[in-house]
CSV table of C-alpha atoms in Angstrom, one decimal:
chain,number,residue,atom,x,y,z
A,1,MET,CA,-39.9,64.0,41.6
A,2,THR,CA,-40.5,63.5,45.3
A,3,ALA,CA,-42.0,60.6,47.0
A,4,ALA,CA,-45.3,62.6,47.4
A,5,GLN,CA,-45.4,63.0,43.6
A,6,ALA,CA,-44.5,59.3,42.9
A,7,PRO,CA,-46.4,57.2,45.4
A,8,VAL,CA,-45.3,53.9,43.9
A,9,VAL,CA,-41.6,53.5,42.8
A,10,LEU,CA,-40.1,50.2,41.4
A,11,ALA,CA,-36.3,49.7,41.3
A,12,LEU,CA,-34.6,46.8,39.5
A,13,ASP,CA,-31.1,45.7,38.8
A,14,THR,CA,-29.9,42.8,36.7
A,15,ALA,CA,-26.2,43.8,36.3
A,16,THR,CA,-24.9,41.3,38.8
A,17,PRO,CA,-25.6,37.6,39.4
A,18,PHE,CA,-28.5,38.8,41.6
A,19,LEU,CA,-31.9,39.9,40.5
A,20,THR,CA,-32.5,42.9,42.7
A,21,LEU,CA,-35.9,44.4,43.1
A,22,ALA,CA,-37.4,47.0,45.4
A,23,LEU,CA,-40.8,48.7,45.7
A,24,ALA,CA,-41.8,51.7,47.8
A,25,TRP,CA,-45.2,53.2,48.3
A,26,PRO,CA,-46.8,55.5,50.9
A,27,GLY,CA,-46.7,53.5,54.1
A,28,GLY,CA,-44.4,50.7,53.0
A,29,GLU,CA,-41.5,49.2,51.1
A,30,ARG,CA,-40.2,45.8,50.1
A,31,GLN,CA,-37.1,44.4,48.5
A,32,VAL,CA,-35.8,41.1,47.3
A,33,SER,CA,-32.4,40.0,45.9
A,34,LEU,CA,-32.3,36.6,44.4
A,35,GLU,CA,-29.1,34.9,43.2
A,36,VAL,CA,-30.1,33.9,39.6
A,37,GLY,CA,-26.7,33.6,37.9
A,38,ARG,CA,-27.6,34.3,34.2
A,39,ALA,CA,-31.3,33.6,34.5
A,40,HIS,CA,-32.5,37.2,34.8
A,41,ALA,CA,-34.6,37.0,31.7
A,42,GLU,CA,-36.4,33.9,32.9
A,43,ARG,CA,-37.0,35.3,36.5
A,44,LEU,CA,-37.5,39.0,36.1
A,45,ALA,CA,-41.1,39.3,35.1
A,46,GLY,CA,-42.4,36.8,37.6
A,47,ALA,CA,-40.4,38.1,40.5
A,48,THR,CA,-41.6,41.6,39.7
A,49,ARG,CA,-45.2,40.6,39.7
A,50,GLU,CA,-44.7,38.6,43.0
A,51,LEU,CA,-43.2,41.7,44.6
A,52,PHE,CA,-46.3,43.8,43.8
A,53,ALA,CA,-48.6,41.0,44.8
A,54,GLY,CA,-46.8,40.5,48.1
A,55,ALA,CA,-47.2,44.3,48.8
A,56,GLY,CA,-50.9,44.0,47.9
A,57,LEU,CA,-50.5,46.6,45.1
A,58,PRO,CA,-51.8,46.6,41.6
A,59,PHE,CA,-49.1,45.9,39.0
A,60,ARG,CA,-48.2,49.6,38.2
A,61,ALA,CA,-45.6,52.1,39.3
A,62,ASP,CA,-45.3,55.9,38.9
A,63,ARG,CA,-41.5,55.8,38.5
A,64,ILE,CA,-39.0,53.1,37.7
A,65,VAL,CA,-35.3,53.1,38.7
A,66,ILE,CA,-32.9,51.0,36.7
A,67,GLY,CA,-29.4,49.9,37.7
A,68,THR,CA,-27.3,50.9,34.7
A,69,GLY,CA,-24.3,48.6,35.4
A,70,PRO,CA,-21.5,48.0,35.1
A,71,GLY,CA,-22.5,44.4,34.5
A,72,SER,CA,-22.8,41.6,31.9
A,73,TYR,CA,-23.9,42.8,28.5
A,74,THR,CA,-26.9,40.5,28.5
A,75,GLY,CA,-27.9,41.1,32.1
A,76,VAL,CA,-27.8,44.8,32.0
A,77,ARG,CA,-29.8,44.9,28.7
A,78,VAL,CA,-32.5,42.5,30.1
A,79,GLY,CA,-33.2,44.8,33.0
A,80,ALA,CA,-33.1,48.0,30.9
A,81,SER,CA,-35.4,46.5,28.2
A,82,TYR,CA,-37.9,45.3,30.8
A,83,ALA,CA,-37.9,48.7,32.7
A,84,LEU,CA,-38.3,50.6,29.4
A,85,GLY,CA,-41.2,48.4,28.4
A,86,LEU,CA,-43.0,48.8,31.7
A,87,GLY,CA,-42.3,52.5,31.7
A,88,ARG,CA,-43.9,52.9,28.3
A,89,VAL,CA,-47.0,50.8,29.2
A,90,TRP,CA,-47.4,52.5,32.6
A,91,GLY,CA,-46.5,56.0,31.3
A,92,ALA,CA,-43.8,56.1,34.0
A,93,PRO,CA,-40.4,57.7,33.7
A,94,VAL,CA,-37.4,55.4,33.9
A,95,VAL,CA,-34.4,56.9,35.6
A,96,GLY,CA,-30.9,55.4,35.8
A,97,VAL,CA,-28.4,55.0,38.7
A,98,PRO,CA,-25.1,53.2,38.6
A,99,THR,CA,-25.4,49.6,40.0
A,100,LEU,CA,-22.4,50.4,42.3
A,101,GLU,CA,-24.8,52.8,44.3
A,102,ALA,CA,-26.8,49.7,45.2
A,103,LEU,CA,-23.8,48.4,47.1
A,104,VAL,CA,-23.5,51.2,49.6
A,105,ARG,CA,-24.3,50.5,53.3
A,106,GLY,CA,-24.5,52.7,56.3
A,107,GLU,CA,-23.1,56.2,56.4
A,108,GLY,CA,-19.9,58.1,55.5
A,109,ARG,CA,-17.3,57.7,52.9
A,110,GLN,CA,-17.0,54.2,51.4
A,111,VAL,CA,-15.5,52.4,48.4
A,112,VAL,CA,-17.7,49.9,46.6
A,113,SER,CA,-16.7,47.5,43.8
A,114,LEU,CA,-17.8,44.7,41.5
A,115,ASP,CA,-15.5,42.0,40.1
A,116,ALA,CA,-14.4,42.9,36.5
A,117,ARG,CA,-12.4,39.7,36.2
A,118,LYS,CA,-8.6,39.1,35.7
A,119,GLY,CA,-7.7,40.9,39.0
A,120,ASN,CA,-9.7,44.0,38.1
A,121,VAL,CA,-12.8,45.7,39.6
A,122,TYR,CA,-15.2,48.4,38.8
A,123,ALA,CA,-15.0,50.7,41.8
A,124,ALA,CA,-16.3,54.1,43.0
A,125,THR,CA,-15.9,56.1,46.2
A,126,TYR,CA,-19.0,57.7,47.5
A,127,GLU,CA,-20.1,59.9,50.4
A,128,VAL,CA,-23.3,58.4,51.9
A,129,ARG,CA,-25.9,60.1,54.1
A,130,GLY,CA,-29.2,58.7,55.0
A,131,GLY,CA,-28.5,55.6,53.0
A,132,VAL,CA,-28.2,57.6,49.8
A,133,VAL,CA,-25.1,58.6,47.8
A,134,THR,CA,-24.7,62.4,48.3
A,135,GLY,CA,-21.4,62.9,46.7
A,136,VAL,CA,-19.0,61.1,44.3
A,137,VAL,CA,-15.4,61.2,45.5
A,138,GLN,CA,-14.1,58.9,42.8
A,139,PRO,CA,-16.5,58.1,39.9
A,140,PRO,CA,-17.0,54.5,38.7
A,141,GLU,CA,-14.0,53.2,36.8
A,142,LYS,CA,-12.2,49.9,36.0
A,143,GLN,CA,-9.0,49.4,37.9
A,144,ALA,CA,-6.7,46.7,39.3
A,145,LEU,CA,-7.9,45.4,42.7
A,146,ASP,CA,-4.4,45.8,44.1
A,147,ALA,CA,-4.3,49.5,43.1
A,148,LEU,CA,-7.7,50.0,44.7
A,149,GLU,CA,-6.7,48.4,47.9
A,150,ALA,CA,-3.4,50.4,48.1
A,151,GLY,CA,-5.1,53.7,47.4
A,152,ARG,CA,-8.4,53.6,49.3
A,153,GLY,CA,-7.0,54.8,52.6
A,154,GLU,CA,-9.0,54.0,55.8
A,155,TRP,CA,-12.4,54.0,54.2
A,156,PRO,CA,-14.4,50.8,54.2
A,157,HIS,CA,-14.3,48.7,51.0
A,158,LEU,CA,-17.6,47.0,50.3
A,159,ASP,CA,-16.9,44.4,47.6
A,160,HIS,CA,-18.9,42.0,45.6
A,161,GLY,CA,-21.9,42.2,47.9
A,162,VAL,CA,-25.5,41.6,47.2
A,163,PRO,CA,-27.1,44.8,45.7
A,164,ASP,CA,-29.5,46.6,48.0
A,165,GLY,CA,-32.7,47.3,46.1
A,166,LEU,CA,-33.8,50.0,48.5
A,167,ALA,CA,-30.5,51.8,48.2
A,168,LEU,CA,-30.9,51.8,44.5
A,169,LEU,CA,-34.5,53.0,44.8
A,170,ARG,CA,-33.6,55.8,47.1
A,171,ALA,CA,-30.8,56.9,44.8
A,172,GLY,CA,-33.1,56.9,41.9
A,173,VAL,CA,-35.7,59.1,43.7
A,174,ASP,CA,-32.9,61.4,45.0
A,175,HIS,CA,-30.8,61.8,41.8
A,176,GLY,CA,-31.7,59.3,39.1
A,177,ALA,CA,-30.7,60.4,35.6
A,178,ALA,CA,-33.3,60.7,32.9
A,179,ASP,CA,-30.5,60.5,30.3
A,180,TRP,CA,-28.8,57.3,31.5
A,181,ALA,CA,-26.6,55.0,29.5
A,182,LEU,CA,-25.7,51.3,30.2
A,183,HIS,CA,-22.2,50.3,31.3
A,184,TYR,CA,-20.8,46.8,30.7
A,185,LEU,CA,-18.0,44.8,32.2
């Protein structure tokens, strides 16, 4: 589905300590990332409505993009449940994108990671063009942080950052999977 076919797209991710939301429509886009710790369930519905209200849009999207993790079991499921509920009510497809794709910045080859505790990370290496992952060099996998650092070469390592809702949204529009699955830490 192209942007012309889906004039309003909502993206959300609850896999990290941040509640990340983004909204795009013809003529505009907005995003917000709020550090909420483990309070995703308490904050998600209100923050989503505020995002639509701030954009001056009715509370309805034509497509929903969900960050599929890796992340905490409860956090990932809160976002997925909310997205699936909205998708059913709105008649909108829900597509999935790995949360790691919301950590990309800029252009070129880059390594992104999230803390997986005990000296481990979930990491992936991506090719990024136009702010969207265009190729997967190394798919998401759990590994020791030391091994990641030793083997990443000269590519930048973006670790433990705040997810970018618009990066997630663009990835979902570009290549979001209809047959997504959730991934946990």
